[in-house]
Amino acid sequence: MTTIDEAAAGSLREALRGSLITPQDPGYDEARSIYNAMIDRRPAAFAQCVDVADVQTAVSFARDNGVELAVRGGGHSGPGLCLVDDALVLDLSPMGWVRVDPETDTAQVGGGSRIGDLDHATHAVGRAVPAGIVSTTGVGGLTLGGGHGHLTRRYGLTIDSLLAADVVLADGSYVTASPENHPDLFWALRGGGGNFGVVTSFAFRLHPASTVGVGMTLWPLDRIPEVLRWYREFLPGAPESLSGFFAVLTVPPGPPFPEPIHGRKMCGVVWCHTGDPADDRLAKALEPANEPAPPAFHFATPMPYPALQAMFDGLMPEGLQWYWRGDFFDGIPDAAIDVHRTYAENLPTPLSTMHLYPVDGAARQVGADDTAWAYRDAIWSGVVAGIDPDPANAEAIRQWCVDYWTDLHPHSMGGGYVNFMGSAESQDRVRATYRGHYDRLASVKHAYDPDNLFRANQNISPAPGKAI
């Protein structure tokens, strides 16, 4: 293991207002634990940054000392790209703050914030940002990858609400990227991942969302063909106020599920309705769920939006084994339905799953070239996730995920959501994720990070060229 020179580490420790944690420090093992317990890496040090000056100090130290740099926000990176062996990890978690301005319907969000922090602060004024489905997810990584969630059909991707971003660049300088300032950088940050700098804060536009209608409908697994044929037609034609992601799952042993279906493999849809919860619009919106086949379970209820965002937190806590892969889809052909049924019948563990998240509706109203997100024509962002608490099952969940994805990929659009990509993705795969935007992204990368300091990500290699 390569370590940072003791004298250099001492100098960095003195320069930081936050803490520097090295392998010799008592908190080292805790610092290197992340959401995905399948990742076991040993960085040379963690710089726990409390402000922009700390971020600038850590970036400059890594650059000047030839130390590889990784950036950690919420620590939810599936492939563990926020940790690199022998690297300096720039840990933004101390910068987990949110400041809401109700007069302008905007929020300023620290780079180390999690979705739960954002939801808590914005809910107080009856507002929200469309972002994710698990409250412990980091705002930074989710946003830089594009960001989708329960509110995407109504309000677009997370990046569609981004107004500006404060960024520390590879040379240690500090800029604000917006439509008016550094517009190329702002374009690239909206979907291009962590390739261009360290975002220390985000400015978001807020949207009305307080109490939402929440529903869940489950069907026996043998009903997958009927359900998916109905779902592929129904949801794209539904009002943007209704969203619902499709899933294959093993029913958890607890409420709200009745005991007779505990442990059964099923398919289902998790609904979110942003209509008026005081009337019967939710019930009317979900009436078509009876059409494909009689549900084995169905419920619908008003719920505070942050409660919906945290609904799966207990089921998916930090410390599980994860392996995932994803793709975009513009349809669900019968051949893909056959794949879903085959692998749903062979779920390797009770937590393993597959989700199809809607990314149409309002997200499609943004121009194809307006942001780095290259799949405005997609209808679903799919992810296959092998999950289990036992490390002994790591290979089983990995193989199931790889096989499922491999058989499903021919029915995809060719690329996937960057936040659902794995740790060993090829350059061709990264190019497919960005389609015709890749060359422009490579040019922006060359302008802002020509030496590729920020490479612990789904990397875009810097290449000279005209950015605009």
Coordinates of C-alpha atoms in Angstrom, one line a residue:
M1 CA 0.0 0.0 0.0
T2 CA 1.3 3.5 -0.9
T3 CA 1.0 6.0 1.9
I4 CA 1.3 9.7 1.9
D5 CA 4.7 10.9 3.2
E6 CA 4.5 11.6 6.9
A7 CA 5.8 15.1 6.6
A8 CA 3.4 15.9 3.7
A9 CA 0.5 14.4 5.6
G10 CA 1.4 16.6 8.6
S11 CA 1.5 19.7 6.4
L12 CA -1.9 18.8 4.9
R13 CA -3.4 18.2 8.3
E14 CA -2.3 21.6 9.5
A15 CA -3.7 23.3 6.4
L16 CA -7.2 21.8 6.8
R17 CA -9.9 23.1 9.1
G18 CA -11.4 19.6 8.9
S19 CA -9.8 16.4 9.8
L20 CA -7.2 14.3 8.0
I21 CA -7.6 10.6 8.6
T22 CA -4.8 8.1 7.7
P23 CA -4.5 4.4 8.2
Q24 CA -2.9 5.0 11.6
D25 CA -5.8 6.9 12.9
P26 CA -8.6 5.2 15.0
G27 CA -11.4 6.3 12.7
Y28 CA -9.9 5.0 9.5
D29 CA -12.0 1.8 9.1
E30 CA -15.1 3.8 9.8
A31 CA -14.1 6.4 7.2
R32 CA -13.6 3.9 4.5
S33 CA -17.0 2.2 4.9
I34 CA -19.6 3.2 2.3
Y35 CA -23.1 2.2 1.4
N36 CA -22.0 -0.8 -0.7
A37 CA -20.2 -3.2 1.6
M38 CA -18.9 -5.2 -1.4
I39 CA -16.4 -2.4 -1.8
D40 CA -13.3 -3.0 0.4
R41 CA -10.6 -0.4 -0.5
R42 CA -7.8 1.3 1.5
P43 CA -7.2 4.9 0.5
A44 CA -4.0 6.6 1.7
A45 CA -6.0 9.3 3.5
F46 CA -9.4 11.0 3.9
A47 CA -9.5 14.8 3.9
Q48 CA -12.8 15.7 5.6
C49 CA -13.5 19.1 4.2
V50 CA -15.6 21.6 6.1
D51 CA -15.6 24.4 3.6
V52 CA -14.5 25.5 0.1
A53 CA -11.0 26.4 1.3
D54 CA -10.5 22.8 2.6
V55 CA -11.6 21.5 -0.8
Q56 CA -9.1 23.8 -2.6
T57 CA -6.4 22.7 -0.2
A58 CA -7.0 19.0 -0.8
V59 CA -7.3 19.3 -4.6
S60 CA -4.0 21.2 -4.8
F61 CA -2.3 18.7 -2.5
A62 CA -3.3 15.8 -4.6
R63 CA -2.3 17.6 -7.8
D64 CA 1.1 18.8 -6.6
N65 CA 2.1 15.5 -4.9
G66 CA 1.0 13.2 -7.7
V67 CA -1.6 11.5 -5.4
E68 CA -4.7 10.0 -7.0
L69 CA -7.9 11.8 -5.9
A70 CA -11.4 10.5 -5.3
V71 CA -14.4 12.5 -4.2
R72 CA -17.0 11.3 -1.7
G73 CA -20.4 12.9 -1.2
G74 CA -23.1 10.6 0.1
G75 CA -21.1 7.4 -0.4
H76 CA -23.8 5.7 -2.5
S77 CA -21.6 5.0 -5.5
G78 CA -22.6 1.4 -6.5
P79 CA -19.1 0.6 -8.0
G80 CA -17.5 2.4 -5.1
L81 CA -15.8 5.1 -7.2
C82 CA -15.7 7.4 -4.2
L83 CA -13.0 5.2 -2.7
V84 CA -9.7 4.4 -4.5
D85 CA -6.8 2.3 -3.1
D86 CA -3.8 4.5 -2.1
A87 CA -5.7 7.7 -3.0
L88 CA -6.6 10.9 -1.2
V89 CA -10.4 10.8 -0.7
L90 CA -11.9 14.3 -0.5
D91 CA -14.8 13.7 1.8
L92 CA -17.6 16.3 1.5
S93 CA -19.8 14.8 4.2
P94 CA -19.1 17.7 6.7
M95 CA -20.6 20.1 4.1
G96 CA -24.1 18.7 4.5
W97 CA -26.2 21.8 4.8
V98 CA -29.3 23.2 3.0
R99 CA -30.5 26.8 2.9
V100 CA -34.0 27.5 1.5
D101 CA -35.2 30.9 0.2
P102 CA -39.0 30.7 0.2
E103 CA -39.3 34.1 -1.5
T104 CA -37.5 32.9 -4.6
D105 CA -38.4 29.2 -4.4
T106 CA -34.7 28.2 -4.5
A107 CA -32.4 26.2 -2.3
Q108 CA -28.6 26.3 -1.9
V109 CA -27.3 22.8 -1.0
G110 CA -23.9 21.8 0.3
G111 CA -21.9 19.3 -1.7
G112 CA -22.0 16.7 1.1
S113 CA -25.8 16.9 1.6
R114 CA -28.0 13.8 1.3
I115 CA -31.5 13.7 -0.3
G116 CA -33.0 13.5 3.2
D117 CA -31.4 16.8 4.2
L118 CA -32.8 18.5 1.1
D119 CA -36.2 17.0 1.5
H120 CA -36.4 18.0 5.2
A121 CA -35.5 21.6 4.5
T122 CA -37.7 22.1 1.4
H123 CA -40.7 20.3 2.9
A124 CA -41.0 23.0 5.5
V125 CA -42.1 25.4 2.8
G126 CA -44.1 22.8 0.8
R127 CA -41.6 22.4 -1.9
A128 CA -39.2 19.7 -3.3
V129 CA -36.6 18.9 -5.9
P130 CA -37.1 15.9 -8.1
A131 CA -34.3 13.7 -6.8
G132 CA -34.0 9.9 -6.1
I133 CA -36.0 7.4 -4.1
V134 CA -33.7 6.7 -1.1
S135 CA -33.1 9.5 1.3
T136 CA -29.6 8.5 2.2
T137 CA -28.4 9.1 -1.4
G138 CA -25.9 11.9 -1.8
V139 CA -27.3 15.0 -3.6
G140 CA -24.0 15.6 -5.4
G141 CA -23.4 12.3 -7.2
L142 CA -27.1 11.9 -8.0
T143 CA -27.3 15.4 -9.5
L144 CA -24.1 15.2 -11.5
G145 CA -25.3 12.0 -13.1
G146 CA -28.6 13.6 -14.1
G147 CA -30.8 12.5 -11.3
H148 CA -34.3 10.9 -11.5
G149 CA -36.9 10.0 -9.0
H150 CA -40.6 10.0 -8.1
L151 CA -41.2 13.6 -9.3
T152 CA -39.4 13.2 -12.7
R153 CA -42.5 12.9 -14.8
R154 CA -44.0 16.0 -13.2
Y155 CA -40.9 18.2 -12.8
G156 CA -38.1 16.7 -14.9
L157 CA -34.6 15.4 -14.0
T158 CA -32.7 16.8 -11.0
I159 CA -30.4 18.7 -13.4
D160 CA -33.5 20.3 -14.9
S161 CA -33.9 22.2 -11.6
L162 CA -30.2 23.1 -11.3
L163 CA -29.7 26.9 -11.5
A164 CA -26.0 27.1 -10.7
A165 CA -23.1 25.2 -9.1
D166 CA -20.0 26.3 -7.2
V167 CA -17.0 24.3 -8.4
V168 CA -13.4 23.8 -7.3
L169 CA -11.4 23.1 -10.4
A170 CA -8.3 21.0 -11.0
D171 CA -6.0 24.0 -10.7
G172 CA -7.4 24.8 -7.3
S173 CA -9.5 27.8 -8.5
Y174 CA -13.1 28.4 -7.5
V175 CA -15.8 29.3 -10.0
T176 CA -19.6 29.5 -10.2
A177 CA -21.0 27.7 -13.3
S178 CA -24.4 28.9 -14.6
P179 CA -26.0 29.7 -17.9
E180 CA -24.2 33.1 -17.8
N181 CA -20.9 32.1 -16.3
H182 CA -18.8 29.2 -17.6
P183 CA -21.8 27.9 -19.6
D184 CA -19.8 25.0 -21.1
L185 CA -18.9 23.8 -17.7
F186 CA -22.5 24.2 -16.5
W187 CA -23.7 22.2 -19.5
A188 CA -21.2 19.4 -18.8
L189 CA -22.1 19.2 -15.0
R190 CA -25.7 18.4 -15.9
G191 CA -25.2 14.7 -16.5
G192 CA -21.5 14.4 -17.1
G193 CA -20.7 13.0 -13.7
G194 CA -17.8 14.1 -11.5
N195 CA -15.3 14.6 -14.4
F196 CA -15.0 18.4 -14.2
G197 CA -14.3 19.4 -10.7
V198 CA -15.6 19.3 -7.1
V199 CA -19.0 20.8 -6.7
T200 CA -19.1 22.4 -3.3
S201 CA -22.7 23.7 -3.5
F202 CA -25.7 23.5 -5.8
A203 CA -28.5 26.0 -6.4
F204 CA -31.9 24.4 -7.2
R205 CA -35.3 25.7 -8.3
L206 CA -38.0 24.3 -6.0
H207 CA -41.4 22.9 -7.0
P208 CA -44.7 22.5 -5.2
A209 CA -44.7 19.1 -3.5
S210 CA -45.9 18.6 0.1
T211 CA -48.3 15.7 0.7
V212 CA -48.4 13.3 -2.3
G213 CA -50.5 10.3 -3.1
V214 CA -48.5 7.1 -2.6
G215 CA -49.6 3.7 -3.8
M216 CA -48.3 0.2 -4.3
T217 CA -49.8 -2.6 -6.5
L218 CA -48.4 -6.1 -6.5
W219 CA -49.3 -9.0 -8.7
P220 CA -48.3 -12.7 -8.7
L221 CA -45.1 -13.3 -10.6
D222 CA -46.8 -15.3 -13.3
R223 CA -48.7 -12.2 -14.3
I224 CA -45.6 -10.3 -15.5
P225 CA -46.5 -10.6 -19.2
E226 CA -50.0 -9.1 -18.7
V227 CA -48.8 -6.5 -16.3
L228 CA -45.8 -5.3 -18.4
R229 CA -47.9 -5.2 -21.6
W230 CA -50.4 -3.0 -19.8
Y231 CA -47.8 -0.9 -18.0
R232 CA -45.8 -0.1 -21.2
E233 CA -49.0 1.4 -22.8
F234 CA -50.6 2.9 -19.7
L235 CA -47.8 4.9 -18.0
P236 CA -46.4 6.9 -21.0
G237 CA -50.0 8.0 -21.7
A238 CA -50.9 8.8 -18.1
P239 CA -50.9 12.5 -16.9
E240 CA -47.5 13.7 -15.7
S241 CA -48.9 14.1 -12.2
L242 CA -48.7 10.3 -12.0
S243 CA -45.5 8.3 -11.8
G244 CA -44.9 4.7 -11.1
F245 CA -41.8 2.5 -11.3
F246 CA -42.1 -1.1 -12.1
A247 CA -40.2 -3.7 -10.0
V248 CA -39.7 -7.4 -9.5
L249 CA -39.2 -8.3 -5.9
T250 CA -39.5 -10.6 -3.0
V251 CA -42.2 -9.2 -0.6
P252 CA -40.6 -8.1 2.7
P253 CA -41.9 -9.8 5.9
G254 CA -43.6 -6.8 7.5
P255 CA -46.2 -4.0 7.1
P256 CA -47.8 -2.8 5.0
F257 CA -47.8 -6.3 3.4
P258 CA -50.2 -9.0 4.7
E259 CA -48.6 -12.1 6.1
P260 CA -49.9 -14.5 3.3
I261 CA -47.7 -12.8 0.7
H262 CA -44.5 -12.4 2.9
G263 CA -41.5 -13.9 1.1
R264 CA -43.4 -14.4 -2.2
K265 CA -41.7 -13.3 -5.5
M266 CA -44.0 -10.7 -7.2
C267 CA -44.0 -7.9 -9.7
G268 CA -45.5 -4.5 -8.9
V269 CA -45.6 -0.8 -9.3
V270 CA -44.8 1.9 -6.7
W271 CA -46.9 5.0 -7.5
C272 CA -46.5 8.7 -6.7
H273 CA -49.3 11.1 -7.5
T274 CA -48.8 14.8 -7.2
G275 CA -52.5 15.7 -7.5
D276 CA -54.6 17.1 -4.7
P277 CA -54.5 14.5 -1.9
A278 CA -57.7 15.8 -0.3
D279 CA -59.9 14.5 -3.1
D280 CA -60.3 11.2 -4.8
R281 CA -57.9 11.8 -7.7
L282 CA -55.4 9.2 -6.5
A283 CA -58.0 6.5 -6.4
K284 CA -59.2 7.5 -9.8
A285 CA -55.7 7.7 -11.2
L286 CA -54.9 4.2 -10.0
E287 CA -58.2 2.6 -11.1
P288 CA -56.5 1.2 -14.3
A289 CA -54.2 -0.9 -12.1
N290 CA -57.0 -3.5 -12.0
E291 CA -56.9 -3.9 -15.7
P292 CA -54.0 -6.3 -16.4
A293 CA -54.9 -8.8 -13.7
P294 CA -56.4 -8.9 -10.2
P295 CA -53.8 -7.5 -7.8
A296 CA -52.6 -9.6 -4.9
F297 CA -52.0 -6.4 -2.9
H298 CA -52.9 -2.8 -3.4
F299 CA -52.9 0.3 -1.2
A300 CA -53.0 4.0 -1.7
T301 CA -52.7 6.8 0.8
P302 CA -51.6 10.4 1.2
M303 CA -48.1 10.7 2.6
P304 CA -45.6 13.6 3.2
Y305 CA -43.2 13.6 0.3
P306 CA -40.1 13.1 2.6
A307 CA -41.8 10.0 4.0
L308 CA -42.1 8.6 0.5
Q309 CA -38.5 9.3 -0.1
A310 CA -37.5 7.5 3.1
M311 CA -39.9 4.6 2.6
F312 CA -37.2 2.1 1.4
D313 CA -34.4 3.3 3.8
G314 CA -35.0 0.6 6.4
L315 CA -35.2 -2.1 3.7
M316 CA -31.9 -1.0 2.1
P317 CA -29.6 0.2 4.9
E318 CA -25.9 0.9 4.5
G319 CA -23.7 -2.2 4.7
L320 CA -25.3 -4.6 2.2
Q321 CA -23.6 -6.3 -0.7
W322 CA -24.6 -4.6 -4.0
Y323 CA -23.9 -5.3 -7.6
W324 CA -25.8 -3.4 -10.3
R325 CA -26.0 -2.5 -14.0
G326 CA -28.5 -0.4 -15.9
D327 CA -29.7 0.7 -19.4
F328 CA -32.2 3.1 -20.9
F329 CA -35.3 1.8 -22.7
D330 CA -37.8 3.4 -25.1
G331 CA -40.1 0.5 -25.0
I332 CA -40.8 -2.9 -23.4
P333 CA -41.0 -5.4 -26.3
D334 CA -42.4 -8.9 -25.7
A335 CA -38.9 -10.4 -26.0
A336 CA -37.8 -8.2 -23.0
I337 CA -40.8 -9.3 -21.0
D338 CA -39.7 -12.9 -21.4
V339 CA -36.3 -11.9 -20.0
H340 CA -37.8 -10.1 -17.1
R341 CA -40.0 -13.2 -16.3
T342 CA -37.1 -15.6 -16.5
Y343 CA -34.8 -13.7 -14.1
A344 CA -37.6 -12.6 -11.8
E345 CA -38.4 -16.3 -11.2
N346 CA -34.7 -16.8 -10.3
L347 CA -34.2 -13.8 -7.9
P348 CA -31.0 -15.0 -6.1
T349 CA -31.7 -13.3 -2.7
P350 CA -34.7 -11.7 -1.0
L351 CA -33.4 -8.1 -1.6
S352 CA -32.3 -8.5 -5.2
T353 CA -34.5 -6.6 -7.6
M354 CA -35.0 -4.9 -11.0
H355 CA -36.6 -1.5 -11.4
L356 CA -37.8 0.5 -14.4
Y357 CA -37.9 4.2 -13.5
P358 CA -40.0 6.5 -15.8
V359 CA -37.9 9.3 -17.3
D360 CA -40.4 10.7 -19.7
G361 CA -43.0 13.4 -19.1
A362 CA -41.5 16.7 -18.1
A363 CA -37.9 15.3 -18.6
R364 CA -38.7 15.0 -22.3
Q365 CA -39.6 18.6 -22.6
V366 CA -36.0 19.7 -22.3
G367 CA -34.0 19.9 -25.5
A368 CA -31.9 16.9 -26.5
D369 CA -28.7 19.1 -26.6
D370 CA -29.5 21.4 -23.7
T371 CA -27.7 19.3 -21.1
A372 CA -25.1 16.5 -21.1
W373 CA -27.8 13.9 -20.4
A374 CA -28.1 12.2 -23.8
Y375 CA -31.3 10.2 -23.5
R376 CA -34.2 12.7 -23.5
D377 CA -36.0 10.2 -25.8
A378 CA -35.9 7.4 -23.2
I379 CA -39.0 6.4 -21.4
W380 CA -37.4 4.2 -18.7
S381 CA -34.1 4.1 -16.8
G382 CA -33.7 0.4 -15.8
V383 CA -31.4 -1.1 -13.2
V384 CA -30.8 -4.7 -12.2
A385 CA -29.5 -4.9 -8.7
G386 CA -28.2 -8.0 -6.9
I387 CA -28.4 -7.3 -3.1
D388 CA -27.7 -9.3 0.0
P389 CA -26.2 -8.8 3.5
D390 CA -24.0 -11.9 3.3
P391 CA -20.6 -11.5 1.6
A392 CA -20.8 -15.2 0.9
N393 CA -23.5 -14.5 -1.7
A394 CA -21.5 -11.8 -3.5
E395 CA -20.7 -13.9 -6.5
A396 CA -24.2 -15.2 -6.8
I397 CA -25.8 -11.8 -6.9
R398 CA -23.1 -10.5 -9.2
Q399 CA -23.6 -13.3 -11.7
W400 CA -27.4 -13.0 -11.7
C401 CA -27.1 -9.3 -12.3
V402 CA -24.6 -9.7 -15.2
D403 CA -26.6 -12.5 -16.8
Y404 CA -29.9 -10.5 -16.5
W405 CA -28.3 -7.3 -17.9
T406 CA -26.6 -9.2 -20.7
D407 CA -29.9 -10.8 -21.9
L408 CA -31.9 -7.6 -21.5
H409 CA -29.3 -5.2 -23.1
P410 CA -30.2 -6.1 -26.8
H411 CA -33.7 -4.6 -26.0
S412 CA -32.2 -1.4 -24.6
M413 CA -31.3 1.9 -26.3
G414 CA -27.6 1.0 -26.0
G415 CA -26.5 3.2 -23.1
G416 CA -27.4 3.5 -19.4
Y417 CA -27.7 6.0 -16.6
V418 CA -24.2 6.9 -15.5
N419 CA -25.1 6.4 -11.8
F420 CA -26.2 2.8 -12.6
M421 CA -22.9 1.8 -14.2
G422 CA -20.4 -0.6 -12.7
S423 CA -16.8 -0.4 -11.8
A424 CA -15.3 -2.0 -14.9
E425 CA -17.1 -0.2 -17.7
S426 CA -15.3 0.1 -21.0
Q427 CA -14.7 3.3 -22.8
D428 CA -17.1 2.2 -25.4
R429 CA -19.8 1.9 -22.7
V430 CA -19.1 5.4 -21.4
R431 CA -19.3 6.7 -25.0
A432 CA -22.7 4.9 -25.4
T433 CA -23.9 6.6 -22.3
Y434 CA -23.2 10.1 -23.7
R435 CA -24.0 9.3 -27.4
G436 CA -23.2 12.3 -29.6
H437 CA -22.4 14.5 -26.5
Y438 CA -19.2 12.6 -25.8
D439 CA -16.9 14.7 -27.9
R440 CA -18.2 18.0 -26.5
L441 CA -17.8 16.6 -23.0
A442 CA -14.2 15.5 -23.8
S443 CA -13.5 19.1 -25.0
V444 CA -14.9 20.6 -21.8
K445 CA -12.9 18.1 -19.8
H446 CA -9.7 19.3 -21.7
A447 CA -10.5 22.9 -20.9
Y448 CA -11.1 22.4 -17.2
D449 CA -9.1 19.2 -16.3
P450 CA -6.5 18.6 -19.0
D451 CA -4.4 16.3 -16.9
N452 CA -7.5 14.2 -15.8
L453 CA -7.0 14.7 -12.1
F454 CA -10.7 13.9 -11.7
R455 CA -10.6 10.3 -13.1
A456 CA -12.1 8.2 -10.3
N457 CA -15.5 8.1 -12.1
Q458 CA -17.0 6.9 -15.3
N459 CA -14.2 8.7 -17.0
I460 CA -14.3 11.1 -19.9
S461 CA -10.8 11.4 -21.3
P462 CA -9.8 15.0 -22.0
A463 CA -9.5 15.9 -25.7
P464 CA -8.8 19.2 -27.3
G465 CA -11.6 20.7 -29.4
K466 CA -14.2 23.3 -29.6
A467 CA -16.6 23.0 -26.7
I468 CA -19.5 24.9 -28.2

